[in-house]
Coordinates of C-alpha atoms and ligand atoms in Angstrom, one line a residue:
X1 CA 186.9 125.4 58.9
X2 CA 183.2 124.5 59.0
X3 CA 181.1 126.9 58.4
X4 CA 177.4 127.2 59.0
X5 CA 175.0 126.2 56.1
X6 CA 171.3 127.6 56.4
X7 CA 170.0 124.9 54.4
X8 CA 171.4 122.1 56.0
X9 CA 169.6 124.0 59.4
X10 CA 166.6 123.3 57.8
X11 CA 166.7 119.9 57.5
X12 CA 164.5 117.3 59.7
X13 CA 165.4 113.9 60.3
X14 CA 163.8 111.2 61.6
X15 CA 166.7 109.4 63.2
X16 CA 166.7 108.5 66.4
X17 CA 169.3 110.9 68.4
X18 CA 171.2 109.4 70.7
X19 CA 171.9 110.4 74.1
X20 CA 176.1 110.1 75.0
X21 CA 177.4 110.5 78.4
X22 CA 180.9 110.5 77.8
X23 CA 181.4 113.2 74.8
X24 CA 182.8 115.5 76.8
X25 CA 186.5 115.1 77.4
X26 CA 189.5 117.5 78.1
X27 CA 192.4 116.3 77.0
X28 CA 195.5 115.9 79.6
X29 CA 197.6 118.4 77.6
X30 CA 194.6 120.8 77.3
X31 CA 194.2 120.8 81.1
X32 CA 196.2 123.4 82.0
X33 CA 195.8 125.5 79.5
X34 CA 194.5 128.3 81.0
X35 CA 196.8 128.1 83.7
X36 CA 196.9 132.2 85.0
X37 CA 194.8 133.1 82.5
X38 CA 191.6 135.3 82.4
X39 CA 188.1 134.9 80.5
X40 CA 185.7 137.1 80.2
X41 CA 181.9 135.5 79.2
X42 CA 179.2 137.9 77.5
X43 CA 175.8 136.2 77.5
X44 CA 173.4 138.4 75.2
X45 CA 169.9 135.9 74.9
X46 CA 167.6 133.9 76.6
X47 CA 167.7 131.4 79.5
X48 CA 169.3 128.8 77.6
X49 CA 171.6 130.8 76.0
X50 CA 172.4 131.7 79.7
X51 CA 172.8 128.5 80.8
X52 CA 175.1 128.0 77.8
X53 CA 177.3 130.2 79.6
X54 CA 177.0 128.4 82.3
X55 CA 178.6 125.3 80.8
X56 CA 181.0 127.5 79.0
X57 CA 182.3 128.7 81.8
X58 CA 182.4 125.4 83.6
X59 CA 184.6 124.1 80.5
X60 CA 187.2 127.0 80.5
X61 CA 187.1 126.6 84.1
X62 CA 188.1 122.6 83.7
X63 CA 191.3 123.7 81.3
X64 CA 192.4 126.1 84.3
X65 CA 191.1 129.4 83.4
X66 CA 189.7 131.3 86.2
X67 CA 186.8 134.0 85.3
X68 CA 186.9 137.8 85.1
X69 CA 184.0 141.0 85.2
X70 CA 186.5 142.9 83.8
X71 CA 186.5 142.1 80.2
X72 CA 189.8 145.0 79.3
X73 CA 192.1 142.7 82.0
X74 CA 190.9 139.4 80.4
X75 CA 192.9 137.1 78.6
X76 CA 190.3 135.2 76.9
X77 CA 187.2 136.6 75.7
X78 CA 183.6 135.3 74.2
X79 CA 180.7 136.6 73.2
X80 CA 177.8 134.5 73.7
X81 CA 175.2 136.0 71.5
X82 CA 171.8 135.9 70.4
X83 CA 170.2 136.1 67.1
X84 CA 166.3 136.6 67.8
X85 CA 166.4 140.1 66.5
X86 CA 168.4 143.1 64.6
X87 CA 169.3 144.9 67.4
X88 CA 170.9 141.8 69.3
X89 CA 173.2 141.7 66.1
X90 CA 174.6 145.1 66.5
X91 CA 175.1 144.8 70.2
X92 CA 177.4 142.2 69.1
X93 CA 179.4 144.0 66.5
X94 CA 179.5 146.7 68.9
X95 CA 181.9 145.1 70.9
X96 CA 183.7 143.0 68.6
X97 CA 185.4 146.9 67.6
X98 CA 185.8 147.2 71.2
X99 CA 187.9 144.1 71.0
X100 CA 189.4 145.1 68.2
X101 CA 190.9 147.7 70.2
X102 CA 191.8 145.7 73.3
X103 CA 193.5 143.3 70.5
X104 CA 195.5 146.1 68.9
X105 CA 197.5 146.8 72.8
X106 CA 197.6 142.7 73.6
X107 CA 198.2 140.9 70.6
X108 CA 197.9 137.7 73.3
X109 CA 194.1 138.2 73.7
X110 CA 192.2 135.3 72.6
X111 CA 188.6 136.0 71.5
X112 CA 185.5 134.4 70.0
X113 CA 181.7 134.2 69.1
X114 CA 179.3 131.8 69.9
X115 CA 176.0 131.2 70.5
X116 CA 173.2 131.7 68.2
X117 CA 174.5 134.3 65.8
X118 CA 177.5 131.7 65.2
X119 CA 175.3 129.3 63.9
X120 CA 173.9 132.0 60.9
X121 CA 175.5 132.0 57.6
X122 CA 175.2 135.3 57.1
X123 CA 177.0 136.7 60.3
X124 CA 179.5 133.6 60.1
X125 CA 180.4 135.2 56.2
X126 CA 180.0 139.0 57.5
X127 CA 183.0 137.7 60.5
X128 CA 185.3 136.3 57.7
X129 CA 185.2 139.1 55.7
X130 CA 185.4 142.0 58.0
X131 CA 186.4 140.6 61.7
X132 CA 189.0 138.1 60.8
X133 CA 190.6 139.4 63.5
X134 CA 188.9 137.2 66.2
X135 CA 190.0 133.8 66.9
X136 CA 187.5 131.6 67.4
X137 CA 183.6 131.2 66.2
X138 CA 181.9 128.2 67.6
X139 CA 178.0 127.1 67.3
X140 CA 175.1 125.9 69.9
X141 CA 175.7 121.9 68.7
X142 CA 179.1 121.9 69.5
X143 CA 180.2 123.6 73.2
X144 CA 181.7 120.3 74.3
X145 CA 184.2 120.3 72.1
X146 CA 185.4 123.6 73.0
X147 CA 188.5 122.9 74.6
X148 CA 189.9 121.3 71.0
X149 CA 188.7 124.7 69.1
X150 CA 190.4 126.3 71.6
X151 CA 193.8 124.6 71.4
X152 CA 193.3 124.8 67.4
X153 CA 192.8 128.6 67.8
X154 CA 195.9 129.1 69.7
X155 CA 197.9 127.2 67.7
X156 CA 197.1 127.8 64.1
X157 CA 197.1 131.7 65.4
X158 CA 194.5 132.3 62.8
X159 CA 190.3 132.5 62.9
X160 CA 189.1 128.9 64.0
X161 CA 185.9 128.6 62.7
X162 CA 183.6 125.5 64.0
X163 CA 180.0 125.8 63.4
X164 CA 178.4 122.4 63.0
X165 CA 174.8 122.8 61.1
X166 CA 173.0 119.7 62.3
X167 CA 172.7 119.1 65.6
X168 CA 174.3 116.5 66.9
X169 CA 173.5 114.1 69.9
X170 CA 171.9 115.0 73.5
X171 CA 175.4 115.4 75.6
X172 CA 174.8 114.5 79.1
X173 CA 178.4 115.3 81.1
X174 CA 178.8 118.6 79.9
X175 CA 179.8 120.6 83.2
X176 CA 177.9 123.6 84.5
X177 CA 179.5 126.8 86.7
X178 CA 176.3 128.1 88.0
X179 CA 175.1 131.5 88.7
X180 CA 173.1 131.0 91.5
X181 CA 173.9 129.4 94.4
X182 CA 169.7 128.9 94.9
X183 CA 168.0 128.7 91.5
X184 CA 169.2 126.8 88.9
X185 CA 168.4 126.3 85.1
X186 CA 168.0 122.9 84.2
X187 CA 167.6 122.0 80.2
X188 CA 164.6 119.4 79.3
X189 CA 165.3 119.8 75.7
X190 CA 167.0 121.6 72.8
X191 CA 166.3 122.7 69.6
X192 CA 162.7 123.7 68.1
X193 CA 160.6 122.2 65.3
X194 CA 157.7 124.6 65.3
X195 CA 158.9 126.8 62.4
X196 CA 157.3 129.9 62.8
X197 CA 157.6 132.0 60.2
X198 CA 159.0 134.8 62.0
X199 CA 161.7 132.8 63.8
X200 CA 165.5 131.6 63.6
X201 CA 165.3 129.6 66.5
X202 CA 164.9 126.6 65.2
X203 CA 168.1 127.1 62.2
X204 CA 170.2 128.2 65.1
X205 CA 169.1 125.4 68.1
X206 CA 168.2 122.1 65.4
X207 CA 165.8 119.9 65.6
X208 CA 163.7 119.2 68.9
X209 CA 165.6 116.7 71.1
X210 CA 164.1 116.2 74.3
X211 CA 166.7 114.9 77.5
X212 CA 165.6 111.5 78.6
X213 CA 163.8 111.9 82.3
X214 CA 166.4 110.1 84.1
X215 CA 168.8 112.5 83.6
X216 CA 166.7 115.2 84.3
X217 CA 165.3 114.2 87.5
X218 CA 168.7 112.9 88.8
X219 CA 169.8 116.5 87.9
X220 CA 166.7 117.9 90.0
X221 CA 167.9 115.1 93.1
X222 CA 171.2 116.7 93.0
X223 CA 170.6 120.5 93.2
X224 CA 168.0 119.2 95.8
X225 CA 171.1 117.4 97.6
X226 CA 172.9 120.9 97.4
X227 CA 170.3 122.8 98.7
X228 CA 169.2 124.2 95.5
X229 CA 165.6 125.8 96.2
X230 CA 164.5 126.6 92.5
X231 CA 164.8 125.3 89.2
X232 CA 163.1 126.3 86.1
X233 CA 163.0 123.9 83.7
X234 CA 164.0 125.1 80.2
X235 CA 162.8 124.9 76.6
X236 CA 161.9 126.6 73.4
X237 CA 158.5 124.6 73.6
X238 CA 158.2 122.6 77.2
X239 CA 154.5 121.5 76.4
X240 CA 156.3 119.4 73.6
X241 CA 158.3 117.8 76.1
X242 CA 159.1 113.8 74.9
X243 CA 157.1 114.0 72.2
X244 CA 160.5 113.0 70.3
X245 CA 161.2 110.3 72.7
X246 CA 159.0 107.7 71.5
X247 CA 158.3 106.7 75.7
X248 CA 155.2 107.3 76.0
X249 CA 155.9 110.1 78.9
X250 CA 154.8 114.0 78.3
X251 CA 155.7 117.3 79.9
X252 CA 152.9 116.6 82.2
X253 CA 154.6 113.3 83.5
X254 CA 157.8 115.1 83.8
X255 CA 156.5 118.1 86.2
X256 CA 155.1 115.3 88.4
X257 CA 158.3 113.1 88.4
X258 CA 160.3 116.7 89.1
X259 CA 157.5 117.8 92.0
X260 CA 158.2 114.6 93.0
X261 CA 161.7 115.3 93.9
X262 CA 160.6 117.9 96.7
X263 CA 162.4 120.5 95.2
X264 CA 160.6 123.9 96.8
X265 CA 160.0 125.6 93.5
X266 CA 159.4 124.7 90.1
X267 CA 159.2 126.8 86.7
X268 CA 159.1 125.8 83.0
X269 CA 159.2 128.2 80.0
X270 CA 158.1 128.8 77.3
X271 CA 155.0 127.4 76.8
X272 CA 153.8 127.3 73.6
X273 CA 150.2 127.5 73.6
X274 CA 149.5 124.5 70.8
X275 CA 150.8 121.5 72.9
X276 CA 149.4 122.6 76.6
X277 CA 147.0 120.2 77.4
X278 CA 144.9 119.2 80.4
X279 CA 147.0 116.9 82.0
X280 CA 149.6 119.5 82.6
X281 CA 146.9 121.4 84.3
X282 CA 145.9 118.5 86.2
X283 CA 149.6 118.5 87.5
X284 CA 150.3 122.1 88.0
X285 CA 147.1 122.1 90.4
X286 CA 147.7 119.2 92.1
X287 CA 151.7 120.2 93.2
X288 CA 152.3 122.9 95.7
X289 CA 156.3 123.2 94.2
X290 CA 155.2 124.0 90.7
X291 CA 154.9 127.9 90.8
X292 CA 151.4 129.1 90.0
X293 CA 153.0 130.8 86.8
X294 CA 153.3 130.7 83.2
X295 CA 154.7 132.4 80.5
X296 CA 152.0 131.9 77.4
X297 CA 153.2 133.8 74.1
X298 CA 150.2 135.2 72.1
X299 CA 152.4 136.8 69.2
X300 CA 149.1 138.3 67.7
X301 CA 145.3 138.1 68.6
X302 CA 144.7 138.4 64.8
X303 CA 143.7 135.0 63.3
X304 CA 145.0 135.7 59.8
X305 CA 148.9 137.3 61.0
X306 CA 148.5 134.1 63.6
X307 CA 148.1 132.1 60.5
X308 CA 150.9 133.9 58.7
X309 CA 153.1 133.4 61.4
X310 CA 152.3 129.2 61.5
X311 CA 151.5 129.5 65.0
X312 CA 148.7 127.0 64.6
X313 CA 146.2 128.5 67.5
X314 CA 143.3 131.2 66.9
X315 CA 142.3 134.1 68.6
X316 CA 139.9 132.4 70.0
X317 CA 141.1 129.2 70.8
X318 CA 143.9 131.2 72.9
X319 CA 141.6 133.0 75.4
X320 CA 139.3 129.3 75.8
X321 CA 143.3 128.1 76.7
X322 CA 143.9 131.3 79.1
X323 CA 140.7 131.0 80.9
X324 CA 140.9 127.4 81.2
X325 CA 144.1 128.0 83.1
X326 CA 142.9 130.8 85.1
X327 CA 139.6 129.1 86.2
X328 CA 142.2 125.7 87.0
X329 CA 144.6 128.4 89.1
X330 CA 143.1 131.5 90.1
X331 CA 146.0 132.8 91.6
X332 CA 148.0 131.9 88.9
X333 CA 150.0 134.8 87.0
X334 CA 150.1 135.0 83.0
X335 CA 152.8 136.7 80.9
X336 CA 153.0 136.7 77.6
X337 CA 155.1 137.9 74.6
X338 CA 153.1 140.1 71.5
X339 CA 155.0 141.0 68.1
X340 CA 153.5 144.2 67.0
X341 CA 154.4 145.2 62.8
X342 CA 154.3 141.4 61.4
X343 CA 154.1 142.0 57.3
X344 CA 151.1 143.6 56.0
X345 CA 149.7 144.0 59.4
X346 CA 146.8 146.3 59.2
X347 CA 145.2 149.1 61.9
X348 CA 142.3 145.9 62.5
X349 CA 144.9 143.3 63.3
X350 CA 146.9 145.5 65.6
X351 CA 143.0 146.1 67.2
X352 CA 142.4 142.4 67.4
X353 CA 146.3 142.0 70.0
X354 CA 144.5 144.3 71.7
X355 CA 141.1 143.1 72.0
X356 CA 143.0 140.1 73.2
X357 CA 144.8 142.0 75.8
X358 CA 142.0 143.8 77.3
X359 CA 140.7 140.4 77.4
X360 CA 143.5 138.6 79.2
X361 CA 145.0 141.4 81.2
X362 CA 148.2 139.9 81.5
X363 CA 150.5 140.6 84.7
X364 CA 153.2 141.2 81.9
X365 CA 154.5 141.2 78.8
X366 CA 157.2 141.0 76.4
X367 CA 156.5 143.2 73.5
X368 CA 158.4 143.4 70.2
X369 CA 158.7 145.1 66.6
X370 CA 159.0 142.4 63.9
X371 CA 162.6 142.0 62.8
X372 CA 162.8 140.1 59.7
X373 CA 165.9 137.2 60.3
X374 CA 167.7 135.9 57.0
X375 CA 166.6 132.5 55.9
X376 CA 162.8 133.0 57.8
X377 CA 159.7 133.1 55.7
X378 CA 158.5 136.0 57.4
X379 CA 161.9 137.9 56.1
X380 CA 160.7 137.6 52.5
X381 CA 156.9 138.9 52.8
X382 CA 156.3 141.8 51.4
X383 CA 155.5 145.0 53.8
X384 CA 153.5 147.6 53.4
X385 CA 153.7 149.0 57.0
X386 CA 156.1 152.0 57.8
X387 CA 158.3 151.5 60.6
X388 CA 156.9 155.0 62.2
X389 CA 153.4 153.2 61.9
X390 CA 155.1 149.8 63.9
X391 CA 156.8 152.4 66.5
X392 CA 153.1 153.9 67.4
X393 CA 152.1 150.6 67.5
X394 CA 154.4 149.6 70.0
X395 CA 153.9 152.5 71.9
X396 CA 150.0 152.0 72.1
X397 CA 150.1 148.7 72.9
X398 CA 153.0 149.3 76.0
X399 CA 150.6 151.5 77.5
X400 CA 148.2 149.2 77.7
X401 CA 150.3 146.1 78.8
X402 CA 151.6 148.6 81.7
X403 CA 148.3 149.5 82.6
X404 CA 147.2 145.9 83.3
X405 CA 150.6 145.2 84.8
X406 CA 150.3 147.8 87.3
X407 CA 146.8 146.5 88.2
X408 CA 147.4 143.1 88.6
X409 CA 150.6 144.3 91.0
X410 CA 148.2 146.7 93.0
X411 CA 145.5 143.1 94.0
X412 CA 149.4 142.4 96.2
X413 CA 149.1 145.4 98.3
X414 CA 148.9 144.2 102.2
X415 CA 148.8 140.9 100.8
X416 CA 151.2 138.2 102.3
X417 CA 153.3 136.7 99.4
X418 CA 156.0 133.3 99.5
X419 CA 159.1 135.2 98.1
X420 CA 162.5 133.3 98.0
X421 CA 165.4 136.0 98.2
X422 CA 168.2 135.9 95.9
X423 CA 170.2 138.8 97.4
X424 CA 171.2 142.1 98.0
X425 CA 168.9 144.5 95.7
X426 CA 170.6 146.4 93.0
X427 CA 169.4 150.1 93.7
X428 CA 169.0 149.7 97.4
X429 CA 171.6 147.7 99.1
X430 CA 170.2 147.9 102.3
X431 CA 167.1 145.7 100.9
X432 CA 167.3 142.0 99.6
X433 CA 165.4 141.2 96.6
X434 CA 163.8 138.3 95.4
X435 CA 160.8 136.6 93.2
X436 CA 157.4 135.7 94.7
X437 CA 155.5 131.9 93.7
X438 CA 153.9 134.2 90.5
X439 CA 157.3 135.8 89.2
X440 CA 156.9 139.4 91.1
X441 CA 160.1 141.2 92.1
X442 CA 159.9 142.4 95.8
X443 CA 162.3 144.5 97.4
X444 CA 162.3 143.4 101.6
X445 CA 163.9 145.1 104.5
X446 CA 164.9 142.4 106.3
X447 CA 169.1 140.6 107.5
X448 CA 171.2 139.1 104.8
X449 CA 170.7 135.7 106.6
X450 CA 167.6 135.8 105.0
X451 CA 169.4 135.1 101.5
X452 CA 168.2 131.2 99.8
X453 CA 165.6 131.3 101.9
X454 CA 161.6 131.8 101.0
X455 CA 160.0 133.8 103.3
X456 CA 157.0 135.1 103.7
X457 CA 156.6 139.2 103.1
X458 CA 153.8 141.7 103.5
X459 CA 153.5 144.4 100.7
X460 CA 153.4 147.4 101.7
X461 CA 153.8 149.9 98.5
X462 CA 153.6 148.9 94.4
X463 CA 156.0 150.3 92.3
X464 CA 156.0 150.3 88.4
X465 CA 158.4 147.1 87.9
X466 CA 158.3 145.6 91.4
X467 CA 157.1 145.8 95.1
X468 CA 158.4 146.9 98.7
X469 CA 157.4 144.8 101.2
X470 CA 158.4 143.6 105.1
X471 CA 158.8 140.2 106.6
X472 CA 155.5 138.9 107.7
X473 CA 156.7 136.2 109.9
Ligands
SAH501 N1 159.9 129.6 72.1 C1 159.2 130.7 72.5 C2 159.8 132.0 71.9 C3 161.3 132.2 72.0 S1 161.8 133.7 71.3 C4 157.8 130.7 72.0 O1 157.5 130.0 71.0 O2 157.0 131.3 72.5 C5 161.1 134.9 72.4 C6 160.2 135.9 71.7 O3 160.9 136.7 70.8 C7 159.1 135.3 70.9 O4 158.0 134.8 71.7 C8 158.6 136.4 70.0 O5 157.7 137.2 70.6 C9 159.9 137.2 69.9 N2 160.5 137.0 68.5 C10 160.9 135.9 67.9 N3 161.3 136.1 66.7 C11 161.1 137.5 66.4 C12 161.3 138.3 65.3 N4 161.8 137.8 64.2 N5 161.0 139.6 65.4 C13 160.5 140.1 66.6 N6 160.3 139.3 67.7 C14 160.6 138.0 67.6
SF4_502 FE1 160.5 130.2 67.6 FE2 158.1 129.3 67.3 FE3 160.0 127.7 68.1 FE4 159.2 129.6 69.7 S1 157.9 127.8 69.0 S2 161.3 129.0 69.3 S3 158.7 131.3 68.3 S4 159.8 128.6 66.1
F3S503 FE1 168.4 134.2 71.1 FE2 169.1 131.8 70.5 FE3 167.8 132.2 72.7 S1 168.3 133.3 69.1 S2 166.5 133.9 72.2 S3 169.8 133.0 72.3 S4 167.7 130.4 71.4

């Protein structure tokens, strides 16, 4: 068993990490494991954590098993979670009683955690001591190697617990099963080193390793080659992009050497606003295939929670960042994500987010109540603010962040917008759906052949969350 250790998590080394492109190996006997067998994948976080289940499945997939939507026929279930916040937590245990159940009638089931909340001592401790039923709990550092947890799990017929606490190398032939047969997610780097004080990100995702450009632009060439149309480059902090590479070569560099590839559409998140700096401008400006979008999170417009929270920008020096950017790309859009209820928060910080929102008027945002996460600073600051007050303030600020939302969707109307469809809309299946150049969901009447394509659509009518439009062509 190895379990996870909070305090090794912590730890920062100054070792070089090596990049390895032959980790990853399925052992003959292991190959046919899943041989007319069933799994079942549950992603709960962000991007990455999707694209984790992307390679997850593309392992299982690799030892014979073929996939499932229908997690009571399955053979094989995991639980790819998330560990950002409280309420992800009890999604999770949620459904680990519901496979208790589905264990009870097939003893055979095989089923396991991984993802972030695998890598948290706490949860890892709450499993052993009240879910020993499952059979396998895995970390973020070590999905490679999932095949030999696997066969150990089987075996030993007993919990298989496999959470290593320091990351390990940068794994480069990990295989991927991916969603989409027209965007893909493509990882730059892993881990965070920004500590904020709020955060478990970087306990659960190590220490910032970036992937060396070769492999990431080769990986562009290819999903080019397949007729890929989108990727979105992926990162807890993309601005700090190579920083640990000692090369000499920034996220700036890498957007151009990506652009370069002539892929048609090209996104990055999350930006952190500390490292974006002018070059990256430069290049976003100069490159029709980088998508006049970015996702900026503000967190707080007050200086002294930004402080608190070690985000290492001001009030100030966000909106000079933000109207840099707009005035660089005035058709750009700008979303952000706000934490409302940080400790000790008081009615004039709360004023200050939104001062800073009625400054910005963001085409979105992500908004959250503070969660405090076991081993975080934040968790261990006294508060003085009643979760009623932090729901009011939640609610307050929503309405504003919807207001500007709906405005900045209603400057579309009759406009003429690049929109690459994805498919077949979920409430409508008569329309296609898809994502304009600034990230705004438009529903189209228009023939399935139009699906991987972009096309070019006039709005016609605004709706709350997204936009009806026809093709303009
Ligand atoms: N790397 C990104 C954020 C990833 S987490 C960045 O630095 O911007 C996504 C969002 O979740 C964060 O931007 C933050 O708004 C929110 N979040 C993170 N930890 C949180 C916590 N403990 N409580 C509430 N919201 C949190
Ligand atoms: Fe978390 Fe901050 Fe890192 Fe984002 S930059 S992942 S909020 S520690
Ligand atoms: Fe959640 Fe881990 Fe992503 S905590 S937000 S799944 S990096």
């Amino acid at each position: 068993m190895l379990k996870p250790d909070l305090l090794k998590a912590k730890i920062r080394t100054k070792e070089e990490v090596l990049t390895k492109t032959n980790e990853y190996i399925v052992k003959e006997n292991l190959k046919q494991l899943g041989l007319n067998k069933k799994y079942y994948v549950k992603t709960y976080g962000c991007q990455m954590n999707e694209h984790d289940s992307e390679n997850i499945k593309a392992i299982l997939e690799d030892m014979s098993f073929t996939e499932t939507d229908d997690m009571e026929s399955a053979d094989l279930i995991l639980l790819n979670t998330c560990a950002i916040r409280e309420n992800a937590h009890n999604k999770v245990f949620g459904m680990v009683g519901r496979i208790k159940n589905l264990k009870e009638k097939n003893p055979n089931l095989i089923a396991g955690i991984c993802g972030c909340m695998a890598q948290e001592e706490v949860v890892v401790n709450e499993i052993l001591e009240k879910y020993n039923f499952l059979d396998i709990v895995f970390g973020t550092h070590n999905i490679h190697n999932l095949p030999n947890i696997l066969y150990t799990a089987i075996n030993k017929k007993d919990l298989e617990v496999e959470v290593l606490s320091i990351e390990g190398e940068v794994i480069e032939n990990i295989p991927v099963k991916r969603n989409s047969k027209y965007k893909a997610w493509v990882n730059i780097m892993y881990g965070c080193d920004k500590f904020c004080t709020y955060c478990i990100v970087p306990y659960t995702r190590g220490k910032q390793r970036s992937r060396e450009p070769i492999y990431i632009i080769d990986e562009v060439k290819d999903l080019v080659e397949k007729g890929y149309q989108e990727v979105t480059l992926l990162g807890q902090n993309v601005n700090a992009y190579g920083k640990d590479l000692n090369i000499n070569y920034d996220m700036s560099n890498l957007l151009e050497d990506v652009a370069k590839t002539g892929i048609n559409r090209i996104r990055f998140v999350t930006s952190h606003p500390w490292d974006f700096n002018d070059s990256m401008i430069e290049v976003i400006k100069k490159y029709d295939n980088i998508m006049p979008y970015i996702h900026l999170p503000l967190q707080s417009g007050s200086d002294s929670i930004l402080k608190l929270m070690g985000r290492r920008y001001t009030k100030k020096s966000y909106i000079e960042l933000y109207n840099k950017l707009k005035s660089a790309l005035p058709n750009s859009s700008i979303t952000t994500d706000i934490i409302v209820g940080f400790p000790n928060e008081t009615e004039e910080d709360f004023n200050e987010t939104l001062d800073v929102v009625n400054t910005c008027k963001f085409d979105g945002a992500f908004t959250f109540i503070f969660s405090p996460r076991v081993g975080t600073p934040a968790a261990k600051m006294a508060d003085n603010v009643s979760l009623e007050e932090k729901n009011q303030r939640l609610y307050k600020l929503n309405e504003l962040v919807n207001k500007y939302s709906k405005e900045a969707n209603d400057r579309y109307l009759n406009k003429i917008v690049p929109v690459l469809i994805e498919g077949t809309s979920e409430k409508d299946e008569s329309m296609l759906m898809g994502y304009t150049d600034t990230m705004k969901l438009v529903n189209v009447k228009a023939p399935k052949e139009y699906i991987g394509k972009i096309i070019n659509v006039k709005i016609k009518e605004i709706k709350t969350w997204s936009m009806d439009g026809e093709i303009a062509e």
